[in-house]
Amino acid sequence: MGKKYIVIGASSGIGYAIAEKLLLEGNHVALLARRDKILKSFADRFNQDGKQLALTIKYDSNHFDKSGTVFKRILKEFNQELDGIIYASGIMPKIEPDEFDTEKDLNMMNTNLLGAIAFINPAASYFQEKGSGFIAGISSVAGDRGRRGNPVYNTSKGGLNIYLEALRNRLAVKGVQVVTIKPGFVATEMLKDAQVPDKGFLKPISAENAADIILKNIAKGKEEFYVPARWGLVMMIIRNIPSFIFRKLNI
Ligand SMILES: NC(=O)c1ccc[n+]([C@@H]2O[C@H](COP(=O)([O-])OP(=O)(O)OC[C@H]3O[C@@H](n4cnc5c(N)ncnc54)[C@H](OP(=O)(O)O)[C@@H]3O)[C@@H](O)[C@H]2O)c1
């Protein structure tokens, strides 16, 4: 008998790959994102021969006031049963080195951080009551330090790390697993215009590979991890570079 999950940001990239793996294992998955046509054709692959594994909901993470209602609707469809949620929605618009654009910045904060809080809060309340389940948020290596390239992307992911850590400290005693996922480079739409190494240690991994690592680590009960693990070493070095040196480096 399959389990029941929600993936927010399931229309492409890492969220899509995670949802696909969960569906292929025979689980029920609620697929959320704005591009609902993509979600519908994705779901069609898993809703045939009398099976209805995928539920699709057109959802904009920036519409915070809708999160509670949407969460309740999914619970109703799932007969009040839920085993885990993964918040994968995220944006990283291109920011020029001398650009300070409040509209772009607030949009990033809304999708990457405030939208996560708005959706995870009702889920936290549900899992606290249930005494089991997991809440996973896709953060980033970018949340480990304030870099010059995209200050508010760093801020949104750093804020997400702290929020998830605080939630973990609250909910661990209730039997709920709260997971902070920190990917390095993953070859998705988000990176299509970014300059990333095409070979070597930091070469992007595929979304399918990232999803595999993420789901295996969650199943092992891990609470915070880099994807792939080698980024843990890279970020340990980066976190320990003194500020007066770090500001001179073009990273
Ligand atoms: N790719 C990387 O190298 C990398 C590295 C570290 C962390 N990450 C993080 O991984 C997560 C997934 O990104 P990805 O690489 O898989 O990129 P992606 O392919 O661009 O996927 C982003 C997902 O977020 C959804 N999304 C964006 N804005 C949304 C909104 N307002 N409401 C609802 N959903 C929204 C998109 O769906 P719709 O557009 O259909 O709404 C899409 O499903 C992000 O949080 C990203 O920051 C990525």
GROMACS .gro file of C-alpha atoms and ligand atoms in nm:
model
  299
    1MET     CA    1   0.000   0.000   0.000
    2GLY     CA    2   0.150   0.332  -0.112
    3LYS     CA    3   0.199   0.637   0.105
    4LYS     CA    4   0.070   0.992   0.053
    5TYR     CA    5   0.286   1.295  -0.022
    6ILE     CA    6   0.267   1.657  -0.137
    7VAL     CA    7   0.531   1.809  -0.367
    8ILE     CA    8   0.513   2.188  -0.406
    9GLY     CA    9   0.703   2.291  -0.719
   10ALA     CA   10   0.640   1.964  -0.904
   11SER     CA   11   0.624   2.097  -1.261
   12SER     CA   12   0.998   2.084  -1.336
   13GLY     CA   13   1.347   2.010  -1.214
   14ILE     CA   14   1.413   1.853  -0.873
   15GLY     CA   15   1.049   1.865  -0.756
   16TYR     CA   16   0.932   1.691  -1.074
   17ALA     CA   17   1.199   1.421  -1.039
   18ILE     CA   18   1.112   1.360  -0.672
   19ALA     CA   19   0.739   1.340  -0.749
   20GLU     CA   20   0.806   1.103  -1.040
   21LYS     CA   21   1.008   0.865  -0.822
   22LEU     CA   22   0.739   0.864  -0.552
   23LEU     CA   23   0.468   0.794  -0.813
   24LEU     CA   24   0.672   0.518  -0.979
   25GLU     CA   25   0.692   0.349  -0.637
   26GLY     CA   26   0.309   0.343  -0.628
   27ASN     CA   27   0.257   0.630  -0.382
   28HIS     CA   28  -0.015   0.896  -0.402
   29VAL     CA   29   0.129   1.241  -0.472
   30ALA     CA   30  -0.037   1.583  -0.479
   31LEU     CA   31   0.148   1.783  -0.747
   32LEU     CA   32   0.146   2.161  -0.699
   33ALA     CA   33   0.281   2.443  -0.917
   34ARG     CA   34   0.156   2.726  -1.136
   35ARG     CA   35   0.203   2.548  -1.473
   36ASP     CA   36  -0.092   2.316  -1.432
   37LYS     CA   37  -0.092   2.195  -1.796
   38ILE     CA   38   0.247   2.034  -1.729
   39LEU     CA   39   0.116   1.888  -1.403
   40LYS     CA   40  -0.189   1.742  -1.581
   41SER     CA   41   0.009   1.562  -1.849
   42PHE     CA   42   0.254   1.443  -1.581
   43ALA     CA   43  -0.038   1.309  -1.374
   44ASP     CA   44  -0.202   1.140  -1.676
   45ARG     CA   45   0.089   0.894  -1.688
   46PHE     CA   46   0.001   0.774  -1.338
   47ASN     CA   47  -0.379   0.800  -1.350
   48GLN     CA   48  -0.473   0.512  -1.580
   49ASP     CA   49  -0.595   0.152  -1.566
   50GLY     CA   50  -0.825   0.238  -1.275
   51LYS     CA   51  -0.544   0.395  -1.071
   52GLN     CA   52  -0.557   0.756  -0.946
   53LEU     CA   53  -0.213   0.814  -0.793
   54ALA     CA   54  -0.156   1.180  -0.885
   55LEU     CA   55  -0.364   1.477  -0.780
   56THR     CA   56  -0.287   1.810  -0.950
   57ILE     CA   57  -0.348   2.155  -0.805
   58LYS     CA   58  -0.262   2.484  -0.972
   59TYR     CA   59  -0.094   2.671  -0.690
   60ASP     CA   60   0.109   2.990  -0.660
   61SER     CA   61   0.335   2.981  -0.354
   62ASN     CA   62   0.322   3.360  -0.339
   63HIS     CA   63  -0.051   3.352  -0.259
   64PHE     CA   64   0.008   3.286   0.110
   65ASP     CA   65  -0.359   3.325   0.204
   66LYS     CA   66  -0.448   3.016  -0.007
   67SER     CA   67  -0.206   2.770   0.157
   68GLY     CA   68  -0.431   2.661   0.446
   69THR     CA   69  -0.731   2.600   0.220
   70VAL     CA   70  -0.524   2.409  -0.035
   71PHE     CA   71  -0.364   2.198   0.239
   72LYS     CA   72  -0.711   2.110   0.379
   73ARG     CA   73  -0.838   2.025   0.031
   74ILE     CA   74  -0.550   1.780  -0.025
   75LEU     CA   75  -0.609   1.620   0.316
   76LYS     CA   76  -0.975   1.570   0.223
   77GLU     CA   77  -0.878   1.407  -0.108
   78PHE     CA   78  -0.629   1.188   0.082
   79ASN     CA   79  -0.885   1.084   0.348
   80GLN     CA   80  -0.696   1.288   0.612
   81GLU     CA   81  -0.382   1.076   0.561
   82LEU     CA   82  -0.045   1.230   0.475
   83ASP     CA   83   0.310   1.096   0.519
   84GLY     CA   84   0.535   1.377   0.400
   85ILE     CA   85   0.568   1.706   0.214
   86ILE     CA   86   0.852   1.844   0.004
   87TYR     CA   87   0.870   2.217  -0.064
   88ALA     CA   88   1.072   2.249  -0.385
   89SER     CA   89   0.935   2.578  -0.526
   90GLY     CA   90   1.208   2.829  -0.587
   91ILE     CA   91   1.328   3.101  -0.821
   92MET     CA   92   1.669   3.254  -0.885
   93PRO     CA   93   1.635   3.544  -1.134
   94LYS     CA   94   1.949   3.680  -1.292
   95ILE     CA   95   2.086   3.975  -1.093
   96GLU     CA   96   2.354   4.196  -1.247
   97PRO     CA   97   2.662   4.269  -1.032
   98ASP     CA   98   2.553   4.632  -0.981
   99GLU     CA   99   2.176   4.571  -0.973
  100PHE     CA  100   1.953   4.635  -0.671
  101ASP     CA  101   1.597   4.551  -0.774
  102THR     CA  102   1.348   4.538  -0.489
  103GLU     CA  103   1.072   4.383  -0.701
  104LYS     CA  104   1.291   4.087  -0.801
  105ASP     CA  105   1.419   4.055  -0.445
  106LEU     CA  106   1.076   4.053  -0.281
  107ASN     CA  107   0.953   3.800  -0.536
  108MET     CA  108   1.243   3.569  -0.441
  109MET     CA  109   1.171   3.611  -0.071
  110ASN     CA  110   0.803   3.534  -0.133
  111THR     CA  111   0.856   3.214  -0.333
  112ASN     CA  112   1.168   3.077  -0.165
  113LEU     CA  113   1.102   3.165   0.200
  114LEU     CA  114   0.761   3.313   0.285
  115GLY     CA  115   0.578   3.073   0.053
  116ALA     CA  116   0.759   2.785   0.221
  117ILE     CA  117   0.655   2.906   0.566
  118ALA     CA  118   0.295   2.959   0.453
  119PHE     CA  119   0.266   2.602   0.322
  120ILE     CA  120   0.477   2.425   0.583
  121ASN     CA  121   0.300   2.579   0.883
  122PRO     CA  122  -0.033   2.399   0.832
  123ALA     CA  123   0.160   2.080   0.753
  124ALA     CA  124   0.362   2.119   1.076
  125SER     CA  125   0.041   2.151   1.273
  126TYR     CA  126  -0.100   1.837   1.105
  127PHE     CA  127   0.217   1.626   1.160
  128GLN     CA  128   0.253   1.748   1.519
  129GLU     CA  129  -0.094   1.614   1.592
  130LYS     CA  130  -0.024   1.291   1.404
  131GLY     CA  131   0.313   1.233   1.576
  132SER     CA  132   0.491   1.112   1.260
  133GLY     CA  133   0.576   1.211   0.902
  134PHE     CA  134   0.831   1.438   0.739
  135ILE     CA  135   0.862   1.797   0.619
  136ALA     CA  136   1.143   1.860   0.372
  137GLY     CA  137   1.249   2.195   0.228
  138ILE     CA  138   1.484   2.233  -0.067
  139SER     CA  139   1.727   2.502   0.039
  140SER     CA  140   2.069   2.542  -0.126
  141VAL     CA  141   2.441   2.568  -0.066
  142ALA     CA  142   2.367   2.937  -0.138
  143GLY     CA  143   2.214   2.969   0.209
  144ASP     CA  144   2.546   2.901   0.382
  145ARG     CA  145   2.705   3.240   0.307
  146GLY     CA  146   2.626   3.587   0.179
  147ARG     CA  147   2.787   3.598  -0.163
  148ARG     CA  148   2.810   3.897  -0.394
  149GLY     CA  149   2.628   3.741  -0.693
  150ASN     CA  150   2.267   3.727  -0.572
  151PRO     CA  151   2.233   3.865  -0.217
  152VAL     CA  152   1.862   3.799  -0.174
  153TYR     CA  153   1.872   3.444  -0.313
  154ASN     CA  154   2.133   3.377  -0.040
  155THR     CA  155   1.911   3.551   0.216
  156SER     CA  156   1.600   3.352   0.122
  157LYS     CA  157   1.784   3.020   0.151
  158GLY     CA  158   1.967   3.123   0.472
  159GLY     CA  159   1.628   3.219   0.620
  160LEU     CA  160   1.480   2.886   0.507
  161ASN     CA  161   1.767   2.702   0.683
  162ILE     CA  162   1.695   2.878   1.013
  163TYR     CA  163   1.319   2.829   0.984
  164LEU     CA  164   1.361   2.454   0.915
  165GLU     CA  165   1.615   2.416   1.197
  166ALA     CA  166   1.378   2.583   1.444
  167LEU     CA  167   1.091   2.365   1.324
  168ARG     CA  168   1.310   2.055   1.364
  169ASN     CA  169   1.389   2.155   1.722
  170ARG     CA  170   1.018   2.197   1.791
  171LEU     CA  171   0.892   1.886   1.617
  172ALA     CA  172   1.164   1.625   1.685
  173VAL     CA  173   1.007   1.555   2.027
  174LYS     CA  174   0.674   1.498   1.853
  175GLY     CA  175   0.819   1.230   1.624
  176VAL     CA  176   0.827   1.448   1.311
  177GLN     CA  177   1.134   1.454   1.080
  178VAL     CA  178   1.218   1.800   0.946
  179VAL     CA  179   1.471   1.794   0.664
  180THR     CA  180   1.696   2.069   0.524
  181ILE     CA  181   1.823   1.980   0.176
  182LYS     CA  182   2.120   2.174   0.037
  183PRO     CA  183   2.186   2.099  -0.330
  184GLY     CA  184   2.490   2.225  -0.516
  185PHE     CA  185   2.460   2.252  -0.896
  186VAL     CA  186   2.172   2.050  -1.045
  187ALA     CA  187   2.104   2.064  -1.421
  188THR     CA  188   1.752   2.214  -1.429
  189GLU     CA  189   1.571   2.511  -1.587
  190MET     CA  190   1.701   2.724  -1.299
  191LEU     CA  191   2.060   2.686  -1.416
  192LYS     CA  192   1.995   2.728  -1.789
  193ASP     CA  193   2.153   3.076  -1.805
  194ALA     CA  194   2.401   3.031  -1.520
  195GLN     CA  195   2.773   2.983  -1.569
  196VAL     CA  196   2.858   2.649  -1.412
  197PRO     CA  197   3.149   2.408  -1.458
  198ASP     CA  198   3.078   2.144  -1.723
  199LYS     CA  199   3.333   1.900  -1.584
  200GLY     CA  200   3.514   1.814  -1.266
  201PHE     CA  201   3.420   1.806  -0.897
  202LEU     CA  202   3.145   2.072  -0.920
  203LYS     CA  203   2.984   1.956  -1.247
  204PRO     CA  204   2.601   1.968  -1.215
  205ILE     CA  205   2.425   1.640  -1.144
  206SER     CA  206   2.092   1.549  -1.306
  207ALA     CA  207   1.760   1.623  -1.134
  208GLU     CA  208   1.693   1.246  -1.129
  209ASN     CA  209   2.022   1.182  -0.948
  210ALA     CA  210   1.943   1.462  -0.700
  211ALA     CA  211   1.595   1.319  -0.637
  212ASP     CA  212   1.741   0.975  -0.576
  213ILE     CA  213   1.992   1.110  -0.319
  214ILE     CA  214   1.722   1.322  -0.150
  215LEU     CA  215   1.467   1.041  -0.114
  216LYS     CA  216   1.728   0.790   0.008
  217ASN     CA  217   1.855   1.033   0.273
  218ILE     CA  218   1.503   1.115   0.392
  219ALA     CA  219   1.426   0.741   0.417
  220LYS     CA  220   1.744   0.696   0.627
  221GLY     CA  221   1.612   0.958   0.873
  222LYS     CA  222   1.868   1.228   0.785
  223GLU     CA  223   1.778   1.583   0.882
  224GLU     CA  224   2.028   1.802   0.696
  225PHE     CA  225   2.247   1.710   0.401
  226TYR     CA  226   2.422   1.835   0.086
  227VAL     CA  227   2.337   1.703  -0.261
  228PRO     CA  228   2.563   1.543  -0.368
  229ALA     CA  229   2.755   1.486  -0.045
  230ARG     CA  230   3.084   1.629  -0.185
  231TRP     CA  231   2.931   1.978  -0.152
  232GLY     CA  232   2.957   1.929   0.226
  233LEU     CA  233   3.335   1.948   0.194
  234VAL     CA  234   3.324   2.246  -0.044
  235MET     CA  235   3.092   2.440   0.186
  236MET     CA  236   3.294   2.356   0.497
  237ILE     CA  237   3.587   2.533   0.331
  238ILE     CA  238   3.372   2.824   0.206
  239ARG     CA  239   3.205   2.874   0.546
  240ASN     CA  240   3.546   2.903   0.710
  241ILE     CA  241   3.701   3.165   0.479
  242PRO     CA  242   3.736   3.487   0.681
  243SER     CA  243   3.516   3.776   0.558
  244PHE     CA  244   3.806   4.003   0.469
  245ILE     CA  245   3.935   3.735   0.228
  246PHE     CA  246   3.592   3.615   0.110
  247ARG     CA  247   3.497   3.961  -0.020
  248LYS     CA  248   3.801   3.957  -0.248
  249LEU     CA  249   3.702   3.627  -0.411
  250ASN     CA  250   3.473   3.624  -0.712
  251ILE     CA  251   3.240   3.354  -0.575
  252LIG     N1  252   1.921   2.372  -0.983
  252LIG     C1  253   2.012   2.397  -0.890
  252LIG     O1  254   2.135   2.398  -0.919
  252LIG     C2  255   1.970   2.421  -0.748
  252LIG     C3  256   2.071   2.429  -0.650
  252LIG     C4  257   2.036   2.450  -0.518
  252LIG     C5  258   1.904   2.463  -0.484
  252LIG     N2  259   1.806   2.456  -0.580
  252LIG     C6  260   1.667   2.471  -0.536
  252LIG     O2  261   1.593   2.359  -0.577
  252LIG     C7  262   1.455   2.396  -0.589
  252LIG     C8  263   1.402   2.345  -0.721
  252LIG     O3  264   1.465   2.417  -0.827
  252LIG     P1  265   1.503   2.349  -0.967
  252LIG     O4  266   1.649   2.357  -0.982
  252LIG     O5  267   1.434   2.217  -0.978
  252LIG     O6  268   1.440   2.458  -1.067
  252LIG     P2  269   1.318   2.458  -1.166
  252LIG     O7  270   1.327   2.346  -1.262
  252LIG     O8  271   1.313   2.597  -1.219
  252LIG     O9  272   1.191   2.430  -1.071
  252LIG     C9  273   1.136   2.527  -0.990
  252LIG    C10  274   0.999   2.481  -0.944
  252LIG    O10  275   0.947   2.584  -0.856
  252LIG    C11  276   0.816   2.613  -0.898
  252LIG     N3  277   0.780   2.751  -0.867
  252LIG    C12  278   0.849   2.864  -0.897
  252LIG     N4  279   0.778   2.971  -0.857
  252LIG    C13  280   0.662   2.924  -0.801
  252LIG    C14  281   0.549   2.984  -0.744
  252LIG     N5  282   0.534   3.118  -0.734
  252LIG     N6  283   0.450   2.904  -0.698
  252LIG    C15  284   0.459   2.770  -0.707
  252LIG     N7  285   0.566   2.706  -0.759
  252LIG    C16  286   0.664   2.783  -0.807
  252LIG    C17  287   0.815   2.590  -1.049
  252LIG    O11  288   0.682   2.566  -1.092
  252LIG     P3  289   0.591   2.670  -1.178
  252LIG    O12  290   0.684   2.761  -1.254
  252LIG    O13  291   0.510   2.580  -1.267
  252LIG    O14  292   0.506   2.740  -1.077
  252LIG    C18  293   0.899   2.465  -1.060
  252LIG    O15  294   0.820   2.351  -1.041
  252LIG    C19  295   1.452   2.548  -0.575
  252LIG    O16  296   1.410   2.583  -0.446
  252LIG    C20  297   1.595   2.590  -0.596
  252LIG    O17  298   1.625   2.711  -0.530
  252LIG    C21  299   1.837   2.435  -0.711
   0.00000   0.00000   0.00000
